[in-house]
Amino acid sequence: MTSPITQSTIARFAPVDLPLRRIVSDWGIRAVSALGTAAFRTVGPKASGEFGILLYHRIAEEIAGIERPSINVPPRRFEQQIRGLVEAGYVFWPLRRLLDHVASGERVPPHVVTLTFDDGFESVYRNAWPILRELNIPATIFLATAYLDSTDPFPFDHWGLSHFRTVPPSSYRAMTLAQCREMAASGLIEFGAHTHTHEDFRDRADDFRSDLETNISTLKELFGQSDVLFAFPYGTPRLGFADESLTIAAREAGVRCALTTNSSLVERDDSPFAWGRFTVFSWDTSATIAAKIGGWYGWAPRLKNRLLGRSPVSTEKTHPSQPNPKPNGTASAKPQVSIIVPTFNRATWLGDALRSLLEQQTGGKLEYEIVVCDNASTDHTAQVVASLAATSSIPIRYCYEPKPGDAPTRNRALQVASGQWLAFFDDDQLAPTNWLRELVAAADEACGPIVGGAVQLELTERERLEFGIAIREALRETDLYPQLQPYLRNSLPGTGNALVAKSVFDAIGNFDESFINGGSDYDFFSRARAAGFSLWYTPKAIVRHRVEPRRLSPEHLRLDALSGGAEHAEQIDFKRRGLARTLGCGLARIGQSLVIHGPLLLEAWLRNDRGQVLGRQTRLWRTEGYLRKCLALSAPRIFPQKRFFDSLSFRHGRPHSKDAK
């Protein structure tokens, strides 16, 4: 199904979200909840014969650098809330059981609570459903069925419309029909009506009824329900979203109940066409929720309305103008992935790396091949590959590239690879059995054409303690964010752990072979970002990077840092920004060294902290390499430094030359 979002209808959706009003309201609710929690802990439940229904919307991670999603509870907090209620003795009933119990005239037992979700965000399936399934907790999800299987943000989701280019699609898009059917088949989840399009239907009772009837018939067809439960979209009676005319229309449409968003307990004699629900917020704990359903909250909204003399009001509409997000990668039900492994003179480690790739557990959801490109090795690399290929059920392709360098080697492998997705891996790495599956899952969830993962160094515990974070980063350890999200600012994936759609290479070209001693991956991913492709990071796809003992020596770290700084000056900044801006960056690095790294180096030396000393030295060596290259670029006849730069060709195990054939 696709979203019926057009310019002629989009104005009829949600009221404008005013930040100041939201902040004031949020802090007011927090204050009341704090008072209610204190009273609940002191006195106990205030309610007698009443019960509470909880309301959630989105269950998504909060992303650094981006405003928090509206009406959202992060997955970890959601789990804490639900587990806390279970441990406190609360029992979760399905909404239908609650309706049957009340209709029979029986009193609802104490500590009964019902769980509901509005709208049908995919994040509920990905983040809440696993928790509910584990704890065997039932819930009702009220679906706006027009948006099932859509990749667009809901047109009433201000946050999604504002940030869909920079946040995981699962945080704003709707569930798929397959996801709904999976949950429904469990018997724990029931789907209710929430109108078909979730428009603002105030003063449009006839349109509301027609839209709701479409919603109901869709649910009956999809899930075989005999009668349907319903919750008003927006749902605030005071603002007219659940007024008498809409309630009558809901009854006439044949739903069994009509829940609102009124923050109140349900009393025994209340009509099920006016039951309220308590919205759960990210700052709520199991204690504040218990206070709400214990009767220590509902008085506050009633008192506020009485003091302010509130009555239903009309509010202006939003007119979003953002284009709908389009995934700029490709995907299929069973992706074909080519894992590309460039190698040079690491036959033993290459064998270990390939065996870890052959042990990938894909769950039958994807097929893959391995492409090994030999960059003119002089050891027994070819024999290692041939031996593994002879006994493997996974296709292993071997190719040979005589021109030295990462870029030509990977480009040669690209010519051989047959997959529409290309996974990049190095010969000095090991892959856990879920590595490839997690990369593909992240690409599917993000609808992104480029996904990178985490890199962990294979160090002993003593070495990890001895070498600080600066050294580990210099050795290419990567652990950026705790959740799936876009790469921020200057962060980019690396070709030691990345999945890239072949369409990206078709659009922007292959790796730039003018990069002699590395840096072609930084250039490639920078070009991809500049071309408008989204780049995503997942912490779940982890590779373990093996480190040769010689690379842990101070001398190797010095040469590596000098080389890296020089390469960045020439291959990245000079190529893109020109000489003047590169010299400006060099001056900025001098200032940073004098103000930050120099004093911190002295402090670490005085504390005899070897790891911190090496870390700060590494940053200063990198600056030295950058400045030396700046001098060579600005005055090559005066500052050629040929001997110095020739000494840095060690980085890839043998000399590199621009004249190499």
XYZ file of C-alpha atoms in Angstrom:
661
model
C 0.000 0.000 0.000
C 1.136 3.568 -0.572
C 0.415 6.719 1.360
C -2.404 8.907 -0.043
C -0.317 12.031 0.573
C -1.057 14.853 -1.854
C -0.861 18.620 -1.584
C -4.655 18.797 -1.582
C -5.005 16.505 1.437
C -1.876 17.143 3.455
C -3.307 20.296 5.054
C -5.996 18.258 6.791
C -3.671 16.316 9.058
C -2.077 17.321 12.361
C -2.222 20.601 14.262
C 1.034 22.498 14.321
C 3.482 21.295 16.967
C 4.537 24.400 18.919
C 7.848 23.758 20.754
C 7.275 26.265 23.591
C 3.808 24.920 24.295
C 5.161 21.380 24.245
C 7.992 22.236 26.666
C 5.667 23.942 29.158
C 3.174 21.080 28.958
C 5.929 18.489 29.335
C 7.341 20.031 32.502
C 3.881 20.441 33.958
C 3.163 16.755 33.432
C 6.524 15.837 34.953
C 5.804 17.880 38.064
C 2.382 16.284 38.537
C 3.880 12.812 37.996
C 6.572 13.468 40.600
C 3.945 14.530 43.144
C 1.764 11.552 42.278
C 4.674 9.127 42.602
C 5.570 10.474 46.032
C 1.944 10.163 47.158
C 1.648 6.648 45.726
C 4.755 5.488 47.564
C 3.549 7.062 50.804
C -0.163 6.222 50.778
C -0.546 3.502 48.156
C -3.186 3.286 45.393
C -5.883 5.932 45.527
C -8.171 4.295 42.973
C -10.728 1.661 43.945
C -12.590 -0.316 41.311
C -10.940 1.642 38.491
C -8.351 0.526 35.975
C -5.833 2.128 33.641
C -4.970 1.801 29.965
C -1.507 2.807 28.778
C -0.826 4.528 25.453
C 2.444 4.425 23.499
C 3.211 5.676 20.013
C 6.831 5.364 18.882
C 9.513 3.122 20.446
C 12.667 4.461 18.820
C 16.212 5.326 19.799
C 17.111 8.947 20.393
C 19.857 10.078 18.016
C 22.730 12.343 18.980
C 22.541 15.756 17.317
C 18.850 15.443 16.407
C 15.896 16.668 18.443
C 14.068 13.965 20.356
C 11.144 12.297 18.572
C 7.708 13.433 19.661
C 5.745 11.103 21.983
C 8.509 8.541 21.973
C 9.917 6.078 24.484
C 13.415 4.677 23.765
C 13.543 0.844 23.649
C 15.641 0.429 26.780
C 13.353 2.707 28.802
C 10.289 0.872 27.442
C 11.710 -2.444 28.613
C 12.470 -0.969 32.048
C 8.915 0.376 32.320
C 7.244 -2.906 31.376
C 9.550 -5.146 33.404
C 9.168 -2.820 36.382
C 5.381 -3.099 36.257
C 5.559 -6.886 35.981
C 7.932 -7.074 38.938
C 5.588 -4.802 40.921
C 2.779 -7.334 40.444
C 0.813 -5.747 37.602
C -1.029 -8.071 35.231
C -1.497 -7.161 31.562
C -4.883 -7.948 30.034
C -5.765 -7.702 26.350
C -8.158 -4.837 25.645
C -10.793 -7.271 24.356
C -10.710 -9.253 27.611
C -11.102 -6.008 29.540
C -14.160 -5.084 27.453
C -15.701 -8.541 27.955
C -15.081 -8.396 31.692
C -16.677 -4.955 32.078
C -19.611 -5.924 29.831
C -20.330 -8.906 32.105
C -20.755 -6.532 35.034
C -17.782 -7.889 36.940
C -15.308 -5.668 38.751
C -11.820 -5.521 37.244
C -9.286 -6.928 39.748
C -6.626 -4.628 41.214
C -3.281 -4.302 39.427
C -4.763 -4.987 35.984
C -3.418 -2.795 33.184
C -3.878 -2.792 29.404
C -1.281 -1.832 26.810
C -2.063 0.025 23.550
C -0.048 1.575 20.723
C -1.389 4.168 18.283
C -0.603 4.703 14.575
C 1.456 1.571 13.791
C 5.068 2.770 13.739
C 7.536 0.146 12.540
C 9.662 0.897 15.598
C 6.991 -0.856 17.678
C 7.596 -4.044 15.716
C 11.376 -3.771 15.842
C 11.845 -2.557 19.415
C 8.704 -3.245 21.483
C 7.498 -6.520 19.978
C 10.579 -8.579 20.990
C 10.108 -7.446 24.606
C 6.367 -8.162 24.618
C 6.962 -11.575 23.078
C 9.637 -12.445 25.645
C 7.437 -11.371 28.570
C 4.245 -12.823 27.027
C 2.436 -9.474 27.286
C -0.630 -8.770 25.103
C -1.248 -5.431 23.427
C -3.553 -3.701 20.960
C -2.075 -1.692 18.089
C -4.429 0.836 16.488
C -3.499 1.053 12.811
C -3.946 3.822 10.273
C -4.178 1.269 7.466
C -3.557 3.658 4.560
C 0.146 3.643 5.373
C 0.889 -0.065 5.718
C 3.993 -0.940 3.659
C 4.714 2.732 2.982
C 8.277 4.070 3.124
C 7.079 7.655 3.657
C 6.763 9.330 7.046
C 3.216 9.534 8.351
C 1.837 12.895 7.141
C 0.844 13.755 10.718
C 4.338 13.038 12.103
C 6.058 16.426 12.370
C 9.303 14.895 13.611
C 9.443 12.300 10.844
C 8.700 14.862 8.139
C 11.462 17.100 9.486
C 14.171 14.459 9.922
C 13.471 11.561 7.559
C 16.692 12.220 5.626
C 18.902 11.767 8.693
C 17.200 9.168 10.918
C 16.577 5.422 10.552
C 13.404 4.886 8.494
C 12.042 2.460 11.096
C 11.744 5.408 13.482
C 9.168 7.150 11.271
C 7.660 4.737 8.772
C 4.689 2.425 9.221
C 4.741 -1.310 9.794
C 4.595 -3.653 6.862
C 1.716 -6.053 6.401
C 4.116 -8.973 6.883
C 5.204 -7.574 10.241
C 1.579 -7.152 11.322
C 0.709 -10.704 10.336
C 3.709 -12.061 12.236
C 2.560 -10.324 15.417
C -1.089 -11.246 14.937
C -0.162 -14.915 14.462
C 1.351 -14.965 17.952
C -2.037 -14.399 19.593
C -0.548 -11.642 21.752
C -1.199 -8.709 19.430
C -4.578 -7.511 18.172
C -4.953 -4.741 15.623
C -7.597 -2.079 16.041
C -8.925 0.758 13.913
C -7.445 4.262 14.003
C -9.162 5.594 10.855
C -7.705 4.821 7.463
C -5.801 8.084 6.905
C -5.518 9.582 10.426
C -6.695 13.000 9.283
C -8.019 15.847 11.397
C -11.751 15.041 11.153
C -13.114 17.784 13.391
C -16.387 19.147 11.973
C -16.256 16.432 9.270
C -18.292 13.602 10.799
C -19.410 12.187 7.430
C -15.844 12.054 6.113
C -14.772 10.517 9.413
C -17.338 7.740 9.194
C -16.466 6.930 5.577
C -12.766 6.834 6.369
C -13.328 4.691 9.468
C -15.466 2.221 7.517
C -12.606 1.808 5.040
C -10.287 1.247 7.987
C -12.613 -1.376 9.501
C -13.149 -3.301 6.267
C -9.392 -3.361 5.647
C -8.726 -4.801 9.107
C -11.433 -7.435 8.716
C -10.051 -8.455 5.343
C -6.437 -8.598 6.520
C -6.893 -10.187 9.941
C -10.295 -11.881 9.814
C -11.752 -9.979 12.768
C -15.483 -10.240 13.435
C -15.680 -6.955 15.320
C -13.146 -4.166 15.566
C -11.800 -2.061 18.419
C -11.157 1.626 17.769
C -9.171 4.588 19.111
C -9.709 8.166 17.930
C -6.777 9.747 16.045
C -5.333 12.606 18.145
C -8.075 11.657 20.582
C -8.313 14.727 22.845
C -11.999 15.379 23.630
C -11.312 18.936 24.823
C -9.942 19.865 21.397
C -12.825 18.277 19.509
C -11.004 15.168 18.269
C -13.464 12.881 20.097
C -16.592 15.011 20.305
C -20.206 13.862 20.288
C -20.628 13.922 16.502
C -17.542 11.766 15.941
C -18.522 9.400 18.748
C -21.956 8.887 17.170
C -20.312 8.263 13.796
C -17.983 5.696 15.380
C -20.945 3.850 16.924
C -22.734 3.845 13.567
C -19.620 2.438 11.876
C -19.907 -0.613 14.140
C -16.803 -0.495 16.320
C -16.942 -2.011 19.788
C -15.184 0.813 21.644
C -13.710 4.243 20.981
C -10.725 5.114 23.146
C -9.529 8.676 23.674
C -6.224 10.163 24.828
C -7.838 11.680 27.918
C -5.443 11.097 30.834
C -7.822 9.381 33.221
C -8.659 6.088 34.853
C -11.624 4.112 33.577
C -14.478 3.706 36.027
C -16.796 0.720 36.029
C -19.784 2.628 34.627
C -17.867 4.605 31.980
C -18.933 4.101 28.374
C -16.305 2.207 26.339
C -16.820 4.959 23.740
C -15.141 7.432 26.088
C -12.466 5.419 27.876
C -9.310 7.429 28.491
C -5.691 6.332 28.348
C -2.489 7.486 30.011
C 0.187 8.512 27.514
C 3.573 7.111 28.557
C 6.590 9.377 28.089
C 10.340 8.773 27.838
C 10.923 10.127 31.340
C 8.296 7.846 32.894
C 9.432 5.011 35.135
C 7.447 2.021 36.321
C 6.890 4.012 39.535
C 5.358 7.048 37.793
C 3.205 4.756 35.647
C 2.036 2.899 38.755
C 1.130 6.261 40.308
C -0.932 7.161 37.230
C -2.930 3.939 37.210
C -3.081 4.054 41.001
C -5.209 7.206 40.823
C -2.599 9.836 41.707
C -2.619 11.681 38.401
C -6.067 12.031 36.855
C -7.068 14.869 39.185
C -4.512 17.253 37.632
C -5.995 17.575 34.109
C -9.495 17.953 35.543
C -8.325 20.669 37.941
C -6.483 22.513 35.176
C -9.510 22.471 32.882
C -11.753 23.707 35.701
C -9.383 26.540 36.651
C -8.872 27.656 33.055
C -12.464 27.158 31.945
C -11.272 25.192 28.947
C -13.577 24.283 26.056
C -12.923 22.678 22.678
C -10.844 24.923 20.425
C -9.736 24.824 16.826
C -6.073 24.928 15.883
C -4.289 25.734 12.678
C -3.034 23.003 10.376
C 0.445 22.225 9.210
C 1.438 22.382 5.567
C 4.509 20.187 5.242
C 6.363 20.767 2.033
C 9.155 18.219 2.382
C 9.444 15.682 -0.410
C 8.784 12.065 0.425
C 11.944 10.108 1.260
C 13.113 7.737 -1.431
C 15.543 4.959 -0.628
C 18.623 5.511 -2.743
C 19.828 1.948 -2.490
C 18.519 -1.297 -3.849
C 17.153 -4.271 -1.988
C 15.534 -7.593 -2.739
C 13.854 -10.346 -0.770
C 17.069 -12.404 -1.036
C 20.044 -10.072 -1.535
C 23.047 -11.271 -3.504
C 26.219 -10.130 -1.737
C 29.814 -10.262 -2.925
C 32.334 -10.055 -0.069
C 35.497 -8.402 -1.399
C 38.791 -9.265 0.312
C 41.991 -7.617 -1.013
C 45.199 -9.289 0.168
C 48.967 -9.012 0.039
C 51.387 -11.514 1.616
C 49.152 -12.577 4.494
C 48.421 -16.149 3.479
C 48.026 -17.506 7.013
C 45.829 -14.697 8.243
C 43.908 -14.726 4.969
C 42.992 -18.367 5.581
C 41.616 -17.490 9.012
C 39.704 -14.534 7.570
C 38.121 -16.628 4.821
C 37.125 -19.386 7.224
C 35.315 -16.808 9.374
C 33.469 -15.609 6.264
C 32.524 -19.154 5.269
C 30.884 -19.614 8.684
C 28.425 -16.730 8.272
C 24.926 -17.632 9.488
C 22.465 -16.006 7.109
C 19.305 -17.834 8.146
C 18.615 -18.566 4.489
C 17.730 -14.916 3.919
C 20.599 -14.065 1.573
C 23.174 -15.631 -0.674
C 26.784 -14.559 -0.907
C 30.095 -15.190 -2.603
C 33.662 -14.287 -1.637
C 35.984 -12.474 -4.048
C 39.681 -12.537 -3.109
C 41.928 -10.154 -5.034
C 45.636 -10.929 -4.738
C 47.767 -7.776 -5.009
C 50.876 -9.541 -6.358
C 51.637 -11.585 -3.248
C 54.886 -13.550 -3.127
C 53.784 -16.088 -0.503
C 51.350 -19.015 -0.891
C 48.190 -16.859 -1.020
C 46.886 -18.470 -4.220
C 47.238 -21.970 -2.765
C 45.349 -21.013 0.409
C 42.450 -19.648 -1.633
C 42.404 -22.658 -3.973
C 42.386 -25.108 -1.062
C 39.422 -23.449 0.633
C 37.521 -22.987 -2.633
C 37.828 -26.690 -3.452
C 35.883 -27.769 -0.371
C 33.525 -24.828 0.158
C 29.824 -24.733 -0.673
C 30.129 -20.928 -0.755
C 31.579 -19.680 -4.074
C 35.113 -18.282 -3.681
C 36.491 -16.346 -6.658
C 40.182 -15.523 -7.053
C 41.599 -12.670 -9.106
C 45.032 -11.064 -9.452
C 46.044 -7.391 -9.605
C 49.717 -6.568 -10.301
C 49.429 -2.805 -9.736
C 50.193 -2.127 -6.053
C 47.673 -0.313 -3.895
C 44.315 -0.677 -2.202
C 42.339 1.152 -4.882
C 43.421 -0.877 -7.948
C 43.071 -4.109 -5.969
C 39.497 -3.392 -4.900
C 38.608 -2.091 -8.367
C 39.806 -5.359 -9.901
C 37.596 -7.278 -7.461
C 34.633 -5.096 -8.437
C 35.012 -6.316 -12.018
C 34.742 -9.932 -10.870
C 31.967 -9.540 -8.270
C 28.455 -10.552 -9.349
C 26.390 -9.329 -6.365
C 24.176 -6.265 -6.327
C 25.574 -5.609 -2.838
C 29.305 -5.427 -2.117
C 30.643 -6.125 1.375
C 34.199 -4.968 2.063
C 36.469 -6.911 4.389
C 40.234 -7.062 5.014
C 42.620 -9.996 5.158
C 43.715 -9.173 8.722
C 40.197 -9.387 10.152
C 37.856 -12.002 11.601
C 34.072 -11.877 11.241
C 31.624 -13.132 13.890
C 28.999 -15.447 12.420
C 26.317 -12.717 12.418
C 28.443 -10.024 10.730
C 27.011 -10.175 7.213
C 23.455 -10.726 8.438
C 23.646 -7.603 10.617
C 24.985 -5.466 7.765
C 22.178 -6.569 5.459
C 19.557 -6.110 8.199
C 20.790 -2.565 8.829
C 20.652 -1.732 5.120
C 17.107 -3.091 5.000
C 15.976 -1.161 8.072
C 17.599 2.099 6.966
C 16.700 1.696 3.272
C 20.260 2.913 2.839
C 22.754 2.053 0.099
C 25.813 2.285 2.374
C 26.219 0.758 5.833
C 29.363 0.598 7.942
C 30.000 -1.270 11.158
C 32.233 -1.410 14.202
C 35.871 -2.519 14.229
C 37.349 -4.016 17.402
C 41.071 -4.591 17.773
C 42.224 -8.094 18.713
C 44.236 -7.060 21.761
C 44.889 -8.729 25.064
C 43.287 -7.196 28.131
C 46.688 -5.881 29.185
C 47.233 -4.278 25.785
C 43.791 -2.649 25.855
C 44.600 -1.117 29.225
C 48.084 -0.101 28.138
C 47.060 1.573 24.885
C 44.560 4.412 25.234
C 41.687 5.237 22.934
C 43.865 7.522 20.797
C 46.215 4.640 19.965
C 43.340 2.268 19.260
C 41.747 4.836 16.953
C 45.098 5.261 15.195
C 45.063 1.496 14.652
C 41.588 1.847 13.056
C 39.358 0.768 15.956
C 35.837 2.122 15.409
C 32.922 2.297 17.841
C 30.880 5.383 16.986
C 27.241 5.218 18.093
C 25.139 2.895 20.272
C 22.365 2.507 17.675
C 21.693 2.452 13.941
C 22.030 6.021 12.683
C 23.640 8.112 9.925
C 27.324 8.964 10.129
C 27.630 12.474 11.549
C 29.904 15.339 10.515
C 33.269 14.070 9.232
C 32.753 10.438 10.245
C 32.733 7.938 7.385
C 32.751 4.150 6.952
C 35.920 2.309 6.018
C 36.484 -0.549 3.607
C 37.367 -2.869 6.474
C 33.684 -3.179 7.354
C 31.111 -1.806 4.939
C 28.207 -2.865 2.734
C 27.642 -0.819 -0.434
C 24.986 -1.150 -3.119
C 26.515 -1.653 -6.557
C 24.333 1.206 -7.778
C 26.535 3.611 -5.797
C 29.582 2.631 -7.859
C 27.506 2.918 -11.028
C 26.617 6.477 -10.006
C 29.935 7.906 -8.745
C 32.622 5.584 -10.119
C 35.115 3.223 -8.513
C 37.954 3.867 -6.055
C 40.356 6.607 -7.172
C 43.640 4.902 -8.089
C 45.613 8.127 -7.753
C 45.597 7.425 -3.999
C 48.901 5.617 -3.678
C 49.293 4.828 0.017
C 45.670 4.559 1.124
C 42.857 7.060 1.539
C 40.847 5.902 -1.467
C 38.072 4.627 0.811
C 37.805 8.015 2.557
C 37.610 9.656 -0.867
C 34.985 7.201 -2.131
C 32.635 7.587 0.830
C 33.106 11.370 0.773
C 32.069 11.413 -2.884
C 29.083 9.211 -2.078
C 27.936 11.609 0.643
C 28.416 14.606 -1.674
C 26.327 12.833 -4.330
C 23.410 12.554 -1.894
C 23.724 8.917 -0.816
C 22.950 8.216 2.832
C 25.645 6.555 4.950
C 24.533 4.526 7.969
C 26.384 3.030 10.915
C 25.308 -0.070 12.820
C 27.020 -1.167 16.045
C 25.749 -4.720 15.566
C 27.962 -5.571 12.565
C 31.341 -6.050 14.231
C 34.648 -7.257 12.803
C 37.740 -8.091 14.841
C 40.922 -6.506 13.510
C 44.123 -8.443 14.153
C 47.217 -6.383 14.921
C 50.757 -7.531 14.159
C 53.070 -7.025 17.170
C 55.354 -4.709 15.183
C 52.458 -2.291 14.658
C 52.245 -1.715 18.410
C 55.794 -0.358 18.612
C 56.242 3.409 19.094
C 58.342 3.601 15.918
C 55.633 2.013 13.792
C 52.987 4.246 15.329
C 55.173 7.265 14.552
C 55.673 6.325 10.915
C 52.010 5.431 10.515
C 50.891 8.778 11.960
C 53.378 10.771 9.855
C 52.238 8.941 6.738
C 48.558 9.383 7.554
C 48.946 13.109 8.148
C 50.887 13.607 4.922
C 48.379 11.603 2.894
C 45.434 13.534 4.318
C 47.073 16.838 3.395
C 47.809 15.813 -0.196
C 45.138 13.313 -1.127
C 42.136 14.784 0.699
C 42.476 18.468 1.584
C 44.742 19.593 -1.280
C 42.709 17.737 -3.902
C 39.404 19.141 -2.683
C 40.187 22.525 -1.226
C 43.321 23.704 -2.956
C 46.618 24.904 -1.530
C 45.400 27.994 0.345
C 42.788 26.160 2.393
C 45.165 23.266 3.037
C 47.721 25.698 4.451
C 44.943 27.206 6.577
C 44.139 23.748 7.939
C 47.831 23.307 8.707
C 47.869 26.511 10.757
C 44.763 25.332 12.623
C 46.531 22.075 13.436
C 49.493 24.005 14.824
C 47.171 25.927 17.120
C 45.445 22.737 18.223
C 48.804 21.138 18.997
C 49.996 24.110 21.051
C 46.754 24.577 22.979
C 45.509 20.997 23.415
C 47.817 18.130 22.524
C 51.076 19.641 23.791
C 49.813 20.407 27.313
C 48.007 17.065 27.523
C 51.185 15.271 26.432
C 53.108 16.993 29.224
C 50.426 16.053 31.752
C 50.464 12.401 30.643
C 54.273 12.326 30.786
C 54.248 13.705 34.342
C 51.705 11.041 35.340
C 53.850 8.377 33.652
C 50.798 7.277 31.635
C 52.411 5.467 28.692
C 49.182 4.960 26.793
C 48.204 8.631 26.979
C 51.750 9.727 26.108
C 51.732 7.577 22.967
C 48.227 8.766 22.117
C 49.167 12.449 22.269
C 52.434 11.807 20.458
C 50.496 10.058 17.716
C 48.305 13.122 17.209
C 51.375 15.390 17.136
C 53.165 13.095 14.676
C 50.124 13.200 12.430
C 50.234 16.992 12.532
C 53.948 16.886 11.700
C 53.259 14.742 8.636
C 50.494 17.111 7.556
C 52.746 20.177 7.922
C 55.667 18.548 6.112
C 53.387 17.816 3.171
C 52.090 21.416 3.258
C 55.679 22.648 2.907
C 56.358 20.226 0.048
C 53.198 21.313 -1.772
C 53.738 25.051 -1.305
C 57.488 25.145 -2.052
C 58.554 21.828 -3.605
C 61.979 23.111 -4.679
C 62.817 24.486 -1.244
C 61.221 21.703 0.843
C 61.197 18.570 -1.345
C 61.801 16.155 1.587
C 62.058 13.254 -0.853
C 63.943 10.989 1.524
C 61.399 11.581 4.263
C 58.360 10.785 2.123
C 60.034 7.789 0.503
C 60.508 6.358 3.998
C 56.759 6.398 4.554
C 55.981 3.929 1.763
C 56.125 1.180 4.414
C 52.418 1.465 5.213
C 51.281 -1.395 3.028
C 54.270 -3.655 3.442
C 56.267 -2.707 0.331
C 57.276 0.434 -1.561
C 54.640 2.164 -3.638
C 55.373 4.296 -6.609
C 53.248 6.344 -8.915
C 55.224 4.764 -11.712
C 54.497 1.216 -10.608
C 53.320 -0.946 -13.424
